[in-house]
CSV table of C-alpha atoms in Angstrom, one decimal:
chain,number,residue,atom,x,y,z
Y,1,MET,CA,-2.4,-25.6,-8.8
Y,2,THR,CA,-2.8,-25.3,-5.2
Y,3,ARG,CA,-1.2,-22.1,-3.2
Y,4,ALA,CA,1.4,-24.8,-1.6
Y,5,ARG,CA,2.4,-26.0,-4.4
Y,6,LEU,CA,3.0,-22.5,-6.1
Y,7,ALA,CA,4.4,-21.2,-3.2
Y,8,ALA,CA,6.9,-24.0,-3.5
Y,9,VAL,CA,7.8,-23.6,-7.1
Y,10,ALA,CA,8.3,-20.1,-6.7
Y,11,ALA,CA,10.6,-20.5,-3.6
Y,12,GLY,CA,12.7,-23.2,-6.1
Y,13,CYS,CA,12.9,-20.1,-8.8
Y,14,ALA,CA,13.9,-18.1,-6.4
Y,15,ALA,CA,16.8,-20.5,-5.6
Y,16,ALA,CA,18.0,-21.2,-8.8
Y,17,LEU,CA,17.7,-17.3,-9.7
Y,18,MET,CA,20.1,-16.6,-6.2
Y,19,VAL,CA,22.3,-19.3,-7.8
Y,20,ALA,CA,22.2,-17.9,-11.6
Y,21,ILE,CA,23.5,-14.2,-9.7
Y,22,GLN,CA,26.4,-15.9,-7.8
Y,23,VAL,CA,27.3,-17.8,-11.1
Y,24,VAL,CA,26.7,-14.8,-13.4
Y,25,GLY,CA,28.2,-12.1,-11.0
Y,26,ALA,CA,31.3,-14.1,-9.4
Y,27,GLY,CA,33.9,-12.0,-10.6
Y,28,LEU,CA,32.4,-8.7,-9.6
Y,29,ALA,CA,33.9,-9.0,-6.1
Y,30,THR,CA,36.7,-6.6,-6.4
Y,31,ASP,CA,38.8,-5.0,-3.0
Y,32,VAL,CA,36.2,-2.0,-3.1
Y,33,ALA,CA,33.3,-4.3,-3.5
Y,34,PRO,CA,34.3,-7.6,-1.5
Y,35,PHE,CA,30.6,-8.8,-1.9
Y,36,GLY,CA,29.6,-8.2,-5.5
Y,37,LEU,CA,26.6,-6.8,-6.7
Y,38,VAL,CA,25.6,-6.9,-2.7
Y,39,SER,CA,28.1,-4.8,-1.9
Y,40,LEU,CA,26.7,-1.8,-4.0
Y,41,GLN,CA,23.2,-2.3,-2.0
Y,42,PHE,CA,25.3,-1.3,1.3
Y,43,VAL,CA,27.4,1.4,0.7
Y,44,THR,CA,26.6,4.8,2.0
Y,45,ASP,CA,29.0,7.0,0.9
Y,46,PRO,CA,28.2,8.1,-2.9
Y,47,ALA,CA,32.2,8.3,-3.3
Y,48,ASP,CA,32.4,4.1,-2.1
Y,49,ALA,CA,29.3,3.7,-4.6
Y,50,VAL,CA,31.3,5.5,-7.4
Y,51,ALA,CA,34.7,3.2,-6.6
Y,52,ILE,CA,32.2,0.4,-6.7
Y,53,VAL,CA,30.8,0.7,-10.2
Y,54,ALA,CA,34.8,2.0,-11.5
Y,55,SER,CA,35.8,-1.5,-10.1
Y,56,TRP,CA,33.4,-3.5,-12.7
Y,57,SER,CA,34.9,-2.1,-15.9
Y,58,GLY,CA,35.2,-4.6,-19.1
Y,59,ASP,CA,33.7,-8.0,-18.9
Y,60,LEU,CA,32.7,-7.5,-15.1
Y,61,TRP,CA,30.4,-4.2,-16.5
Y,62,THR,CA,29.1,-6.8,-18.8
Y,63,ALA,CA,28.5,-9.2,-15.5
Y,64,ALA,CA,27.7,-6.5,-13.2
Y,65,LEU,CA,24.4,-5.4,-15.6
Y,66,ARG,CA,23.7,-9.2,-16.4
Y,67,ALA,CA,23.2,-10.1,-12.6
Y,68,HIS,CA,21.3,-6.8,-12.1
Y,69,GLY,CA,19.1,-7.9,-14.7
Y,70,LEU,CA,19.0,-11.4,-12.9
Y,71,ASP,CA,17.9,-9.3,-9.7
Y,72,LEU,CA,15.1,-7.6,-10.8
Y,73,LEU,CA,13.3,-11.5,-11.6
Y,74,LEU,CA,14.5,-12.3,-7.7
Y,75,PRO,CA,11.7,-10.1,-6.2
Y,76,LEU,CA,9.1,-11.6,-8.1
Y,77,ALA,CA,9.9,-15.0,-7.5
Y,78,TYR,CA,10.6,-14.8,-3.4
Y,79,GLY,CA,7.5,-12.2,-3.3
Y,80,THR,CA,5.1,-14.7,-4.9
Y,81,ALA,CA,6.7,-17.3,-2.7
Y,82,THR,CA,6.0,-15.5,0.4
Y,83,VAL,CA,3.0,-14.2,-0.4
Y,84,THR,CA,1.5,-17.4,-1.4
Y,85,ALA,CA,3.3,-19.5,1.4
Y,86,GLY,CA,1.1,-17.2,4.2
Y,87,ALA,CA,-2.0,-17.7,1.9
Y,88,ALA,CA,-1.4,-21.5,2.2
Y,89,LEU,CA,-0.7,-21.8,5.4
Y,90,ALA,CA,-3.6,-19.0,6.9
Y,91,ALA,CA,-6.0,-21.6,4.8
Y,92,GLY,CA,-4.3,-24.9,6.9
Y,93,ARG,CA,-4.4,-25.6,10.1
Y,94,ALA,CA,-4.2,-22.5,11.3
Y,95,ALA,CA,-7.4,-21.4,9.9
Y,96,GLY,CA,-9.1,-18.9,12.0
Y,97,THR,CA,-6.8,-18.7,14.5
Y,98,GLY,CA,-3.8,-15.9,15.7
Y,99,LEU,CA,-1.2,-18.3,14.1
Y,100,GLY,CA,-3.7,-17.8,10.4
Y,101,ARG,CA,-3.4,-14.1,11.0
Y,102,THR,CA,0.7,-14.6,11.3
Y,103,ALA,CA,1.2,-16.9,8.9
Y,104,ARG,CA,-0.8,-14.2,6.4
Y,105,ARG,CA,1.1,-11.2,7.5
Y,106,ALA,CA,4.3,-13.0,7.5
Y,107,GLY,CA,3.3,-13.7,3.7
Y,108,LEU,CA,2.6,-9.9,3.1
Y,109,ALA,CA,5.6,-8.6,4.5
Y,110,GLY,CA,7.4,-10.9,2.2
Y,111,GLY,CA,5.8,-9.3,-0.7
Y,112,ALA,CA,6.1,-5.9,0.7
Y,113,ALA,CA,10.2,-6.9,0.8
Y,114,ALA,CA,9.8,-7.6,-3.0
Y,115,GLY,CA,8.4,-3.9,-3.8
Y,116,LEU,CA,11.3,-2.3,-1.9
Y,117,ASP,CA,13.5,-4.7,-3.4
Y,118,GLN,CA,12.5,-3.7,-6.7
Y,119,VAL,CA,12.8,0.3,-5.2
Y,120,GLU,CA,16.3,-0.7,-4.6
Y,121,ASN,CA,17.0,-2.5,-7.9
Y,122,VAL,CA,15.8,1.0,-9.6
Y,123,ALA,CA,18.3,2.8,-7.6
Y,124,MET,CA,21.1,0.7,-8.4
Y,125,ALA,CA,19.9,0.4,-12.0
Y,126,VAL,CA,20.7,4.2,-12.1
Y,127,ALA,CA,23.7,4.0,-9.9
Y,128,LEU,CA,24.9,1.6,-13.1
Y,129,LEU,CA,23.9,3.4,-15.6
Y,130,ALA,CA,24.0,6.9,-14.7
Y,131,ALA,CA,26.2,7.3,-12.1
Y,132,PRO,CA,25.9,6.4,-8.4
Y,133,GLY,CA,24.9,10.1,-6.6
Y,134,VAL,CA,23.6,10.9,-3.0
Y,135,ALA,CA,20.1,9.8,-4.2
Y,136,THR,CA,20.5,6.9,-5.2
Y,137,THR,CA,23.0,5.8,-2.5
Y,138,VAL,CA,20.6,6.8,0.0
Y,139,VAL,CA,17.5,5.2,-1.6
Y,140,THR,CA,19.3,2.1,-2.2
Y,141,VAL,CA,20.3,1.6,1.3
Y,142,ALA,CA,17.0,2.7,3.2
Y,143,ALA,CA,15.4,0.3,0.4
Y,144,ALA,CA,17.8,-2.3,1.1
Y,145,VAL,CA,17.9,-2.2,5.0
Y,146,ALA,CA,13.8,-2.3,4.8
Y,147,LYS,CA,13.5,-5.3,2.5
Y,148,TRP,CA,16.3,-7.3,4.5
Y,149,THR,CA,14.4,-6.6,7.6
Y,150,LEU,CA,11.0,-7.5,6.4
Y,151,LEU,CA,11.9,-10.5,4.6
Y,152,ALA,CA,13.7,-11.8,7.6
Y,153,ALA,CA,10.6,-11.2,9.5
Y,154,SER,CA,8.5,-12.8,6.8
Y,155,VAL,CA,10.7,-15.8,6.5
Y,156,VAL,CA,10.9,-16.5,10.4
Y,157,GLY,CA,7.4,-15.7,10.5
Y,158,LEU,CA,6.6,-18.5,8.4
Y,159,ALA,CA,8.8,-20.8,9.5
Y,160,VAL,CA,7.7,-20.6,13.2
Y,161,VAL,CA,3.8,-20.8,12.1
Y,162,ARG,CA,4.7,-24.0,10.0
Y,163,TRP,CA,6.5,-25.4,12.7
Y,164,ARG,CA,3.9,-24.5,14.8
Y,165,THR,CA,1.1,-26.2,12.6
Y,166,ARG,CA,3.6,-29.3,12.6
Y,167,GLY,CA,3.7,-29.1,9.0
Y,168,LEU,CA,-0.1,-30.4,8.6
Y,169,VAL,CA,-1.1,-27.6,6.5
Y,170,ALA,CA,-4.1,-28.1,4.1
Y,171,THR,CA,-3.5,-27.7,0.1
Y,172,ALA,CA,-5.7,-24.9,-0.2
């Protein structure tokens, strides 16, 4: 399988996982967690994190754990997609150019985002299974902000390189 094909398959898996997380976690949007599971990523007050987790009782608790379980797989998919897309673009028409270096760096930024996502996921698991506290809240927010920043930079960088090479990328 070529890198470009692997990137496409991994991106498709990432998209499918995002849909599955939304379906499984559809009921997790509550008054205190308007964005469902994602709400827990950006809460800065441990008391608010406690309230979010407490709002998911009964069947919602099970849904939160299932959605989080799927979220553990998501970084593997998008990390693979971004890193291999960067490598494929860097080996294509952009090879040996500044665009090639940008493609490789953009892909690696997506891989770093995936690593930070797993740090965030561990902190969220502790919050869900034990109790939210200062440490879990700080780690979750810091990892989430860094993850989203790197992921945005990765996607934009890869899109710019793809656009600048006019889609004429070798299937390396």
